[in-house]
Every structure is written in C-alpha cells, then in structure tokens.
XYZ file of C-alpha atoms in Angstrom:
536
model
C 37.503 -22.080 20.085
C 34.215 -20.384 20.456
C 34.005 -16.814 19.155
C 32.332 -13.836 20.813
C 28.849 -12.884 19.616
C 28.886 -9.980 17.145
C 26.259 -7.531 15.933
C 24.559 -8.052 12.584
C 26.502 -6.304 9.871
C 29.979 -6.535 11.557
C 32.569 -7.245 8.823
C 33.820 -10.807 8.749
C 37.421 -9.645 9.045
C 36.656 -8.368 12.568
C 34.668 -11.245 13.964
C 37.706 -12.932 15.581
C 39.502 -9.714 16.509
C 38.911 -10.215 20.216
C 40.101 -13.851 20.164
C 43.209 -12.714 18.283
C 44.024 -10.214 21.004
C 43.791 -12.872 23.690
C 46.117 -15.184 21.748
C 48.596 -12.419 21.030
C 48.910 -11.450 24.675
C 50.003 -14.988 25.564
C 52.283 -15.837 22.651
C 54.925 -18.356 23.705
C 52.679 -20.103 26.206
C 52.398 -23.176 23.961
C 56.064 -24.243 24.186
C 56.636 -27.937 25.025
C 57.695 -28.727 28.588
C 60.214 -31.522 27.826
C 61.057 -32.193 31.445
C 57.442 -33.013 32.322
C 56.901 -34.857 29.023
C 59.874 -37.234 29.630
C 58.880 -37.747 33.258
C 55.183 -38.475 32.668
C 54.782 -39.857 29.126
C 55.840 -43.178 27.605
C 57.456 -42.883 24.158
C 57.502 -45.225 21.188
C 60.984 -46.388 20.154
C 61.747 -46.280 16.458
C 65.289 -46.766 15.114
C 66.567 -46.348 18.673
C 64.929 -42.920 18.875
C 62.044 -42.072 21.279
C 58.878 -40.608 19.771
C 56.400 -38.951 22.109
C 52.780 -39.010 20.888
C 51.520 -36.964 23.856
C 53.207 -33.760 24.915
C 53.026 -31.661 28.049
C 52.454 -27.930 27.291
C 52.172 -24.937 29.513
C 48.504 -24.309 30.241
C 47.061 -21.576 27.992
C 45.528 -18.780 30.065
C 43.731 -15.882 28.360
C 44.000 -12.342 29.604
C 40.338 -11.282 29.697
C 41.063 -7.977 31.388
C 42.218 -6.057 28.310
C 41.001 -2.592 29.252
C 40.076 -1.385 25.745
C 37.900 -4.412 25.071
C 36.304 -4.249 28.510
C 35.474 -0.578 27.902
C 34.063 -1.389 24.449
C 31.704 -4.123 25.664
C 30.769 -2.000 28.677
C 29.738 0.761 26.256
C 27.678 -1.689 24.215
C 25.913 -2.918 27.358
C 25.291 0.677 28.481
C 23.701 1.633 25.143
C 21.530 -1.483 25.194
C 20.307 -0.782 28.735
C 19.775 2.959 28.291
C 18.328 3.158 24.785
C 17.014 -0.325 24.081
C 18.977 -1.090 20.908
C 20.353 -4.624 20.634
C 24.132 -4.321 20.787
C 26.962 -6.896 20.461
C 27.993 -8.682 23.655
C 30.925 -10.976 24.439
C 31.008 -14.242 26.313
C 34.645 -13.556 27.277
C 34.795 -9.949 28.473
C 32.729 -8.990 31.490
C 31.373 -5.399 31.216
C 31.741 -2.904 34.025
C 28.859 -2.359 36.395
C 26.405 0.253 35.201
C 27.215 2.852 37.874
C 30.949 2.335 37.421
C 30.695 2.892 33.658
C 28.357 5.883 34.086
C 31.090 7.567 36.158
C 33.421 7.326 33.158
C 30.999 9.488 31.183
C 31.368 12.319 33.680
C 34.079 14.977 33.664
C 36.024 13.254 30.826
C 37.065 10.356 33.085
C 36.637 7.915 30.188
C 38.899 10.004 27.930
C 41.625 10.135 30.586
C 41.405 6.347 30.989
C 41.853 5.897 27.240
C 44.908 8.154 27.162
C 46.573 5.991 29.847
C 46.311 2.818 27.729
C 46.829 4.242 24.239
C 50.508 3.214 24.113
C 49.518 -0.501 24.222
C 47.830 -0.623 20.808
C 49.491 -0.631 17.388
C 47.416 -2.974 15.213
C 45.160 -1.048 12.779
C 41.882 -2.596 13.891
C 42.612 -1.973 17.542
C 43.483 1.631 16.770
C 40.129 1.989 15.017
C 38.406 0.500 18.069
C 40.325 2.973 20.221
C 39.064 5.878 18.073
C 35.484 4.568 18.338
C 35.706 4.569 22.112
C 37.320 8.013 22.079
C 34.357 9.354 20.068
C 31.892 7.590 22.366
C 33.302 9.139 25.517
C 33.383 12.579 23.928
C 29.724 12.248 22.814
C 28.624 10.522 26.009
C 30.119 13.255 28.155
C 28.273 15.995 26.283
C 25.015 14.060 26.220
C 24.879 13.495 29.976
C 26.047 16.986 30.902
C 22.847 18.925 31.527
C 24.683 22.243 31.310
C 25.551 21.695 27.659
C 22.775 22.196 25.074
C 23.854 19.605 22.527
C 21.942 19.249 19.277
C 21.228 15.750 18.014
C 20.822 14.594 14.437
C 19.375 11.435 12.942
C 21.270 10.458 9.780
C 19.913 7.716 7.532
C 20.665 6.757 3.946
C 17.049 5.747 3.192
C 14.948 7.540 5.749
C 11.654 6.316 4.273
C 12.712 2.741 5.116
C 13.596 3.730 8.698
C 10.264 5.490 9.168
C 8.371 2.562 7.644
C 10.112 0.032 9.914
C 9.327 2.024 13.062
C 5.641 2.469 12.198
C 5.293 -1.178 11.230
C 6.811 -2.324 14.520
C 4.391 -0.115 16.456
C 1.032 -0.751 14.760
C 1.145 -3.945 12.658
C 0.433 -7.514 13.710
C 3.793 -9.207 14.237
C 3.870 -12.866 13.254
C 5.194 -14.977 10.408
C 1.813 -15.558 8.767
C 1.094 -11.826 8.528
C 4.618 -11.223 7.196
C 3.922 -13.725 4.404
C 0.550 -12.125 3.658
C 2.238 -8.745 3.191
C 4.162 -10.173 0.249
C 1.623 -10.185 -2.583
C 1.817 -12.656 -5.451
C 2.243 -9.788 -7.955
C 5.494 -8.774 -6.238
C 4.123 -5.854 -4.226
C 4.855 -5.654 -0.496
C 2.418 -4.076 1.971
C 3.958 -1.802 4.598
C 1.467 -2.273 7.438
C -1.219 -4.879 8.010
C -3.310 -5.731 11.044
C -6.695 -7.189 11.997
C -9.111 -4.952 13.845
C -12.843 -4.856 14.548
C -14.890 -4.268 11.390
C -16.196 -0.778 10.721
C -19.803 -1.560 9.876
C -21.811 -2.215 13.044
C -19.489 -4.889 14.397
C -19.684 -6.168 17.968
C -16.091 -7.397 18.027
C -16.742 -10.948 16.842
C -15.776 -10.122 13.260
C -12.641 -8.391 12.017
C -11.336 -6.787 8.855
C -7.806 -6.159 7.579
C -6.539 -2.579 7.975
C -3.968 -1.772 5.283
C -1.441 1.068 5.548
C 1.454 2.671 3.696
C 4.012 4.925 5.365
C 6.487 5.971 2.733
C 7.883 9.286 3.909
C 5.770 11.898 2.111
C 6.788 15.489 2.735
C 4.086 17.549 4.403
C 3.680 19.971 1.523
C 3.275 17.191 -1.034
C -0.066 15.581 -1.825
C -0.458 11.829 -2.041
C -1.035 11.354 -5.755
C -1.195 9.007 -8.721
C 0.933 5.903 -8.399
C 0.861 5.808 -4.591
C -2.949 5.880 -4.499
C -3.259 3.229 -7.212
C -0.762 0.951 -5.420
C -2.649 1.305 -2.145
C -5.894 0.192 -3.759
C -4.031 -2.712 -5.354
C -2.816 -3.816 -1.914
C -6.416 -3.956 -0.682
C -7.566 -5.913 -3.752
C -4.697 -8.385 -3.311
C -5.646 -9.037 0.324
C -9.283 -9.644 -0.640
C -8.163 -11.956 -3.447
C -5.958 -13.918 -1.038
C -8.923 -14.224 1.332
C -11.114 -15.784 -1.358
C -8.865 -18.739 -2.050
C -10.283 -21.617 -4.159
C -10.709 -23.845 -1.093
C -12.517 -21.109 0.837
C -14.898 -20.360 -2.050
C -15.658 -24.058 -2.520
C -16.386 -24.358 1.206
C -19.116 -21.690 0.931
C -18.170 -20.160 4.301
C -18.084 -16.562 5.509
C -15.125 -16.801 7.922
C -12.008 -18.904 8.294
C -11.920 -21.134 11.365
C -8.114 -20.969 11.497
C -5.095 -19.496 9.731
C -4.045 -15.927 9.080
C -7.570 -14.849 8.020
C -9.260 -16.312 11.105
C -12.066 -14.041 12.321
C -12.037 -11.870 9.191
C -15.414 -11.483 7.438
C -15.279 -9.796 4.058
C -18.515 -10.901 2.410
C -22.007 -11.436 3.719
C -23.623 -14.441 2.026
C -27.198 -13.137 2.442
C -26.795 -9.761 0.714
C -23.496 -10.521 -1.115
C -22.269 -7.204 0.255
C -18.618 -6.607 1.176
C -17.412 -5.129 4.448
C -15.638 -1.764 4.169
C -11.832 -2.163 3.985
C -9.886 0.660 5.700
C -6.840 1.947 3.756
C -4.577 4.706 5.018
C -1.371 6.626 4.378
C 0.960 7.757 7.165
C 3.561 10.488 6.856
C 5.713 11.980 9.597
C 5.951 15.561 10.724
C 8.323 17.227 13.183
C 6.749 19.794 15.529
C 7.924 23.334 14.820
C 10.697 24.325 17.231
C 9.943 27.164 19.626
C 12.051 26.538 22.742
C 13.962 23.813 24.576
C 10.975 23.489 26.921
C 9.173 21.535 24.190
C 11.411 18.551 24.883
C 10.016 18.242 28.372
C 6.588 17.681 26.817
C 5.708 14.032 25.958
C 4.489 15.150 22.522
C 7.248 17.749 21.906
C 4.561 20.308 21.117
C 4.592 24.056 21.659
C 2.631 25.621 24.474
C -1.061 25.684 23.651
C -0.797 23.073 20.871
C -2.852 19.889 20.872
C -1.421 16.886 22.739
C -2.257 14.546 19.902
C 0.534 12.760 17.987
C -1.786 12.145 15.010
C -3.265 14.837 12.778
C -5.716 14.222 9.920
C -4.232 14.775 6.473
C -5.778 15.776 3.171
C -9.302 14.755 2.196
C -9.144 11.681 -0.067
C -12.884 11.357 -0.704
C -12.490 12.564 -4.282
C -9.876 9.853 -4.907
C -11.945 6.928 -3.653
C -12.018 3.813 -5.802
C -15.425 2.688 -7.101
C -16.985 0.973 -10.110
C -20.569 2.019 -9.374
C -22.208 5.068 -7.898
C -23.760 4.761 -4.443
C -22.517 1.258 -3.617
C -20.555 1.354 -0.362
C -20.699 -2.433 0.087
C -19.402 -3.251 -3.387
C -16.123 -5.178 -3.564
C -14.464 -2.432 -5.611
C -15.503 0.502 -3.400
C -12.367 1.420 -1.444
C -11.839 4.462 0.779
C -8.609 6.178 1.858
C -7.482 8.315 4.777
C -4.238 10.258 5.272
C -2.599 10.852 8.649
C 0.314 13.033 9.670
C 2.035 11.543 12.693
C 4.459 13.197 15.112
C 7.809 11.684 14.147
C 9.535 12.627 17.416
C 6.807 10.889 19.394
C 7.098 7.815 17.154
C 10.876 7.773 17.668
C 10.483 8.126 21.427
C 7.930 5.303 21.557
C 9.923 3.008 19.266
C 13.155 3.355 21.294
C 11.479 3.213 24.700
C 12.440 0.391 27.037
C 8.862 0.368 28.317
C 6.789 -2.122 26.338
C 3.675 -0.625 27.932
C 4.314 2.658 26.069
C 4.444 0.813 22.743
C 1.309 -1.181 23.542
C -0.498 2.004 24.533
C 0.581 3.632 21.272
C -0.690 0.669 19.258
C -4.034 0.583 21.052
C -4.677 4.318 20.783
C -3.477 4.589 17.182
C -5.634 1.707 15.970
C -8.656 3.130 17.770
C -7.985 6.557 16.255
C -7.795 5.121 12.748
C -11.041 3.199 13.220
C -12.875 6.181 14.737
C -11.734 8.423 11.882
C -13.082 5.985 9.294
C -16.392 5.900 11.154
C -16.499 9.705 11.010
C -15.758 9.549 7.284
C -18.681 7.177 6.766
C -20.931 9.323 8.934
C -19.947 12.424 6.954
C -20.704 11.075 3.483
C -23.296 8.326 4.051
C -26.640 7.871 5.738
C -27.326 4.426 7.211
C -30.564 2.581 7.886
C -31.251 -0.635 9.804
C -33.955 -2.591 7.972
C -36.069 -5.415 9.427
C -37.961 -7.207 6.577
C -41.448 -8.595 7.253
C -40.590 -11.927 5.678
C -37.229 -13.702 5.568
C -34.138 -11.619 4.850
C -33.167 -13.931 1.979
C -36.562 -13.461 0.313
C -36.371 -9.679 0.776
C -32.886 -9.524 -0.794
C -33.847 -11.780 -3.721
C -36.875 -9.641 -4.593
C -34.978 -6.336 -4.507
C -31.439 -7.484 -5.316
C -31.030 -5.536 -8.566
C -31.981 -2.299 -6.804
C -30.086 -2.941 -3.546
C -26.881 -4.620 -4.800
C -23.858 -2.972 -3.169
C -26.073 -0.875 -0.888
C -26.841 -3.499 1.780
C -24.859 -5.614 4.244
C -25.973 -7.958 7.026
C -24.015 -7.849 10.317
C -23.261 -11.270 11.752
C -25.796 -12.769 14.189
C -28.270 -9.888 13.926
C -31.794 -9.966 12.559
C -31.557 -6.875 10.395
C -29.895 -5.550 7.247
C -27.852 -2.340 6.999
C -28.608 -0.094 4.024
C -26.157 2.720 3.104
C -26.754 5.658 0.779
C -24.494 8.546 -0.142
C -25.927 11.718 1.373
C -25.623 13.462 -1.962
C -28.033 10.918 -3.494
C -30.937 10.841 -1.013
C -33.103 13.174 -3.127
C -32.359 11.406 -6.422
C -35.270 9.883 -8.313
C -33.842 6.350 -8.248
C -33.484 6.516 -4.440
C -37.084 7.719 -4.024
C -38.228 4.892 -6.277
C -36.232 2.420 -4.172
C -38.050 3.510 -0.998
C -41.446 3.106 -2.672
C -40.619 -0.467 -3.624
C -39.052 -1.725 -0.383
C -40.980 0.057 2.406
C -44.022 -2.176 2.068
C -41.850 -5.252 2.693
C -40.260 -3.850 5.870
C -41.557 -4.269 9.383
C -39.306 -1.510 10.704
C -36.726 0.902 9.292
C -34.468 2.925 11.603
C -31.944 5.536 10.674
C -28.628 4.805 12.414
C -25.011 5.947 12.464
C -21.966 3.669 12.526
C -21.005 4.952 15.993
C -24.494 4.726 17.467
C -25.314 1.059 17.049
C -23.322 -1.916 18.354
C -20.596 0.217 19.862
C -20.139 -0.998 23.433
C -16.576 -0.227 24.613
C -17.520 1.273 27.973
C -16.536 -1.594 30.248
C -15.458 0.745 33.061
C -19.081 1.935 33.607
C -21.783 0.119 35.543
C -24.553 -1.656 33.637
C -27.867 0.185 33.359
C -31.076 -1.245 34.808
C -34.328 -0.301 33.044
C -37.755 -0.307 34.672
C -39.603 -3.483 33.752
C -42.677 -1.617 32.511
C -40.534 0.430 30.079
C -39.041 -2.614 28.302
C -40.853 -4.761 25.727
C -39.323 -7.674 23.811
C -40.325 -8.041 20.152
C -39.812 -11.629 19.012
C -40.204 -10.921 15.290
C -37.478 -8.232 15.414
C -35.422 -10.110 18.033
C -34.838 -7.075 20.209
C -36.131 -4.859 23.021
C -38.059 -1.603 22.779
C -37.161 0.742 25.636
C -39.116 3.938 26.226
C -37.092 7.027 25.425
C -37.546 8.597 28.872
C -36.304 5.498 30.708
C -33.365 4.966 28.349
C -32.110 8.549 28.467
C -32.465 8.630 32.245
C -29.781 5.926 32.412
C -27.281 8.250 30.612
C -25.731 5.500 28.525
C -22.074 6.265 27.799
C -21.782 8.775 30.628
C -22.945 7.100 33.837
C -23.928 3.613 32.688
C -23.301 1.232 29.837
C -25.753 -1.060 28.096
C -26.470 -4.289 29.965
C -25.006 -7.385 28.338
C -28.242 -9.285 28.958
C -31.897 -8.383 29.385
C -34.226 -11.265 30.267
C -31.296 -13.654 29.599
C -30.994 -12.427 25.996
C -27.655 -10.939 24.779
C -28.003 -7.252 23.916
C -25.448 -5.888 21.426
C -26.278 -2.202 20.892
C -28.894 0.493 20.649
C -30.567 2.777 18.132
C -32.973 5.675 18.605
C -36.035 5.475 16.373
C -39.559 6.751 15.837
C -42.141 4.141 14.938
C -44.378 4.607 11.950
C -42.374 7.130 9.934
C -41.469 6.955 6.277
C -37.736 6.321 5.856
C -37.386 9.235 3.485
C -39.475 11.619 5.592
C -39.130 10.982 9.361
C -41.538 12.735 11.708
C -40.510 14.456 14.913
C -42.951 14.227 17.816
C -43.121 13.255 21.489
C -45.151 10.144 20.684
C -43.958 6.664 19.780
C -40.300 7.424 20.496
C -38.228 4.464 21.606
C -34.745 3.069 21.740
C -34.394 -0.336 20.140
C -31.833 -2.775 21.556
C -31.175 -5.619 19.070
C -30.174 -9.069 20.312
C -27.856 -11.617 18.798
C -29.482 -14.416 16.860
C -29.133 -17.986 17.982
C-alpha cells in the first residue's frame, strides 16, 4: 500500500501512522466469506477434502474522514498557503477548504472541536498529534486575533546557519554548477556566490564572481583575523578554479560555456586582473520603539532611513595586497562589510511573492556593486589612456613600470590606469608620467561610475547636433562639444544613444585636450566629452 507523503525529518516510526489508523478502524473486515467462496470458486480435492486457492473477502474500505487527521493535514495546508513553508501533505486525507479552516482559528472553535473528539484516541502517537493540534489552535487563535498583542520569537539551535541559508537563497545564483563551485578543493565552503557585471568599466558583456560570507557577526564585534583570511582564501580559490589547466593551455580570456561562462578575470594585453568583490554580511534588528514599526515595510522607526542595508566598518586597512599601488594585481583583494535588516530579510524570504524576492536580489546586488565603485572612487584615481602606437607595444615598453596598474576593458581601444590617491605625488609616479606621456595620444581622467555606465533604459536617447560631433578613427570614438552634450542632460532627461553614425557607443568621459595627466588645466577652451565605441 502506498504511504502518505511526509515532511523531511519526520521520524521513521511515524511514517505509516496514518495508514495504521485506517487499518485499525476497519479491523475484522478481512474475514473470509465462506458462503460466497463455496458458491463462486472451484476447489481442488485432496484426500477427499476441498482446498480453495481463491477466497472471497469482504471488501476493505478505509475511513478517510478521521477528524484529527483531517484537521492535521488542513493545518499543514494552511501554513503552506499562508506562510510559504513546504509542509507535509497526504494523498489520502482531503484538507478542509481554506475559509472553513480559517473559521476554526476564530473564537476557539478549533479547540472546541478537538475536545469533542478527544475520547476517541488512546494510542501514544495519536495523543501526541492531538496535543500538537491543541497547541496550534491555541497559537493560531492568538495570532489572528488583532486585539491581542502577541509577541513572537524565532528559536534556532544554530542561528548563523539559518541566517546564512536565507541570505544565500535571496542573493546567490541557484544552480548545481554554482553549488559545486562553492565547495573548494581545500575543504572550504563559500557561503554566497554569484556572477554580476564587472566593476572596472564594464558594459555588461563581461562578468566577475562576487563572493560573500554571512556568518552571524554581532553588531558590536569587528570582523577580524581568521574570518578575513578565510574570505581572501575563498576569492583565491575561485580564481584558481577559473584558471584550470585546459583554460590556460587554450590561451583564452573567457569561457564559452560552463559555470565560468562570461567571466573575465585577466586581460591578455596588460596581464592585469579584474577587481574581485568580497563582502561580509551581518544582520541587525531595528531598535523597537512602538508597534507602529511593524506596519512599515522596513520595520524602521519614524524618521529612520528606508534602507535595509547599512554600510559596516571600513575594511580598507585590511585589504590583501603583495605590492603597493597595484589594483589590478591578482593578489590585490578588497573587502566590504554590510549590516542588513534581519526582519526585512525574514519577511522577504518567507514571502509568497516571488517578485519581492527578485526585487530584493536585484536591488541588493546593485547596492553591493555601487558601494564597491564608491570604494574605488574614494581611494583610487583612474585614467583612460589611448597609446599612439599599438596597445601591445605600449604595454611591452612600459610593463615593468605599469604592471598591476593597468587593465584593458574588452572591445575598447583604450587602457585603464589606476593609482592610489595617496601616491599621486610620489616620485615614482611622477617619473612614470614622464616616461609614458610621450607615447600617448590622449589621456583622460575618469571615474568608475562615469564611463561605460549605461543603465538608464527608461529615458529617451539623446540626439546631438551634427556639427558638434566628430569621429576620431585613431581613438575609435566621438568627440562631442561640452555645450551640446550637457544640454542633453544625460542621466536626467536623456540617455546616451546606442549608436552614432551606425557605430556602437558604450559610454562617456569628460576631458580637456592637451593637458598633462598630472597637472590638468581648467579653461573654457578645448573641453569635450569623448564617447568611445566598441572595437570590431
């Protein structure tokens, strides 16, 4: 006989409890009906005695209306529908309709129903089931009664594991290949892992792994020592997995398929590495002021920010690096810490609306990326460099001086150079400018947010006056006069056009022609916006 489905974790001794009840209620129904057997069946004769190989029994009919079991499976269905948790269901017992069961939660109707049937149950397991339902109706009645201010508690043996599972479900990529990638060969397991657009001047065609850890750190405690070291190890393990022997032998920059598809860690021209975002997440509970907070989507007090994510401690001093002033070195790794509203996470995780979870994922990932861009903008100064000759020749000539400082975005005819702001007046940096400026056709100071950031699809495309736009073939981009460009109010009223003169435009940068990179001039002359195009 088939058995009812049961929830994960139900003890084996209970898995056929409900079948047992059905059998017990119809004991005696399997007696042989000798009158029908003799009348309808042909016996074998052995030693003058008839032997019947086929017997006629009374038909076995199960009583599937046992009220306790119907109430139990109705409660499981109600919890599943109301809260979203997967609960055990039975193929034998049909639950009550939702409105009918909801009435039992009002005015102690469910408790009165239980008292009427209590005399029927004596077996220990059924008595335990009765007590479970008694507790459910007592709790359910209080919970749905708006006149009773009931406090709720979340009890967990290992809360850090609960918190980690919720965050992972909400922000990580969910597929088997990513799950395997989380399990590092050295035995470490990454909490959160997902692919997102690269940080450094990416147009969306190239991604990078974002790596997170959400062990439950108390708010007053700093993230220290072992946790920081483990987080950097996670990042190194992912990079090592990316550079598999087959991939290295293939001399490619990106995988065409598989779990790493679309990820670009290393640029083959400059041998620079894309910045890998690492972050810690810890939960906080908004300080209680009044019951009115629970009518607010973010459970915040009046006047508080409606943002479920707050920046944590500054981790700049704990960054991992092997060399000074080399952002694009493989071993330069940066960290961020975020405090996230636990009540909002819990609400989103348990919501029946998948759109709420998708919205949380989208906004959270964008917030993490934007915060890393602000971190880069705070501590680094970036330049876009267009060499006079080939990029490969330029890099080969100055490689010793520029190693770890430069990175080439995909499909763009320029190189990005990054310097720590604290180093721009150092003698070695001044010497670097003297050596490379003569080999550059144009150098423009940029910020990570300013160039190749084009997520304004809800705005209309701008149209520039033909006389204000000039295409430069050697730089593979358009010069647009400052007055015409700013008149279009890019980002407010219009967005950048995808094409100008049938050439794909991927971003913009404000620049002044003819200035020294280390000493820009400020004047009303020769001021343009440069719109680079994709190569190829």
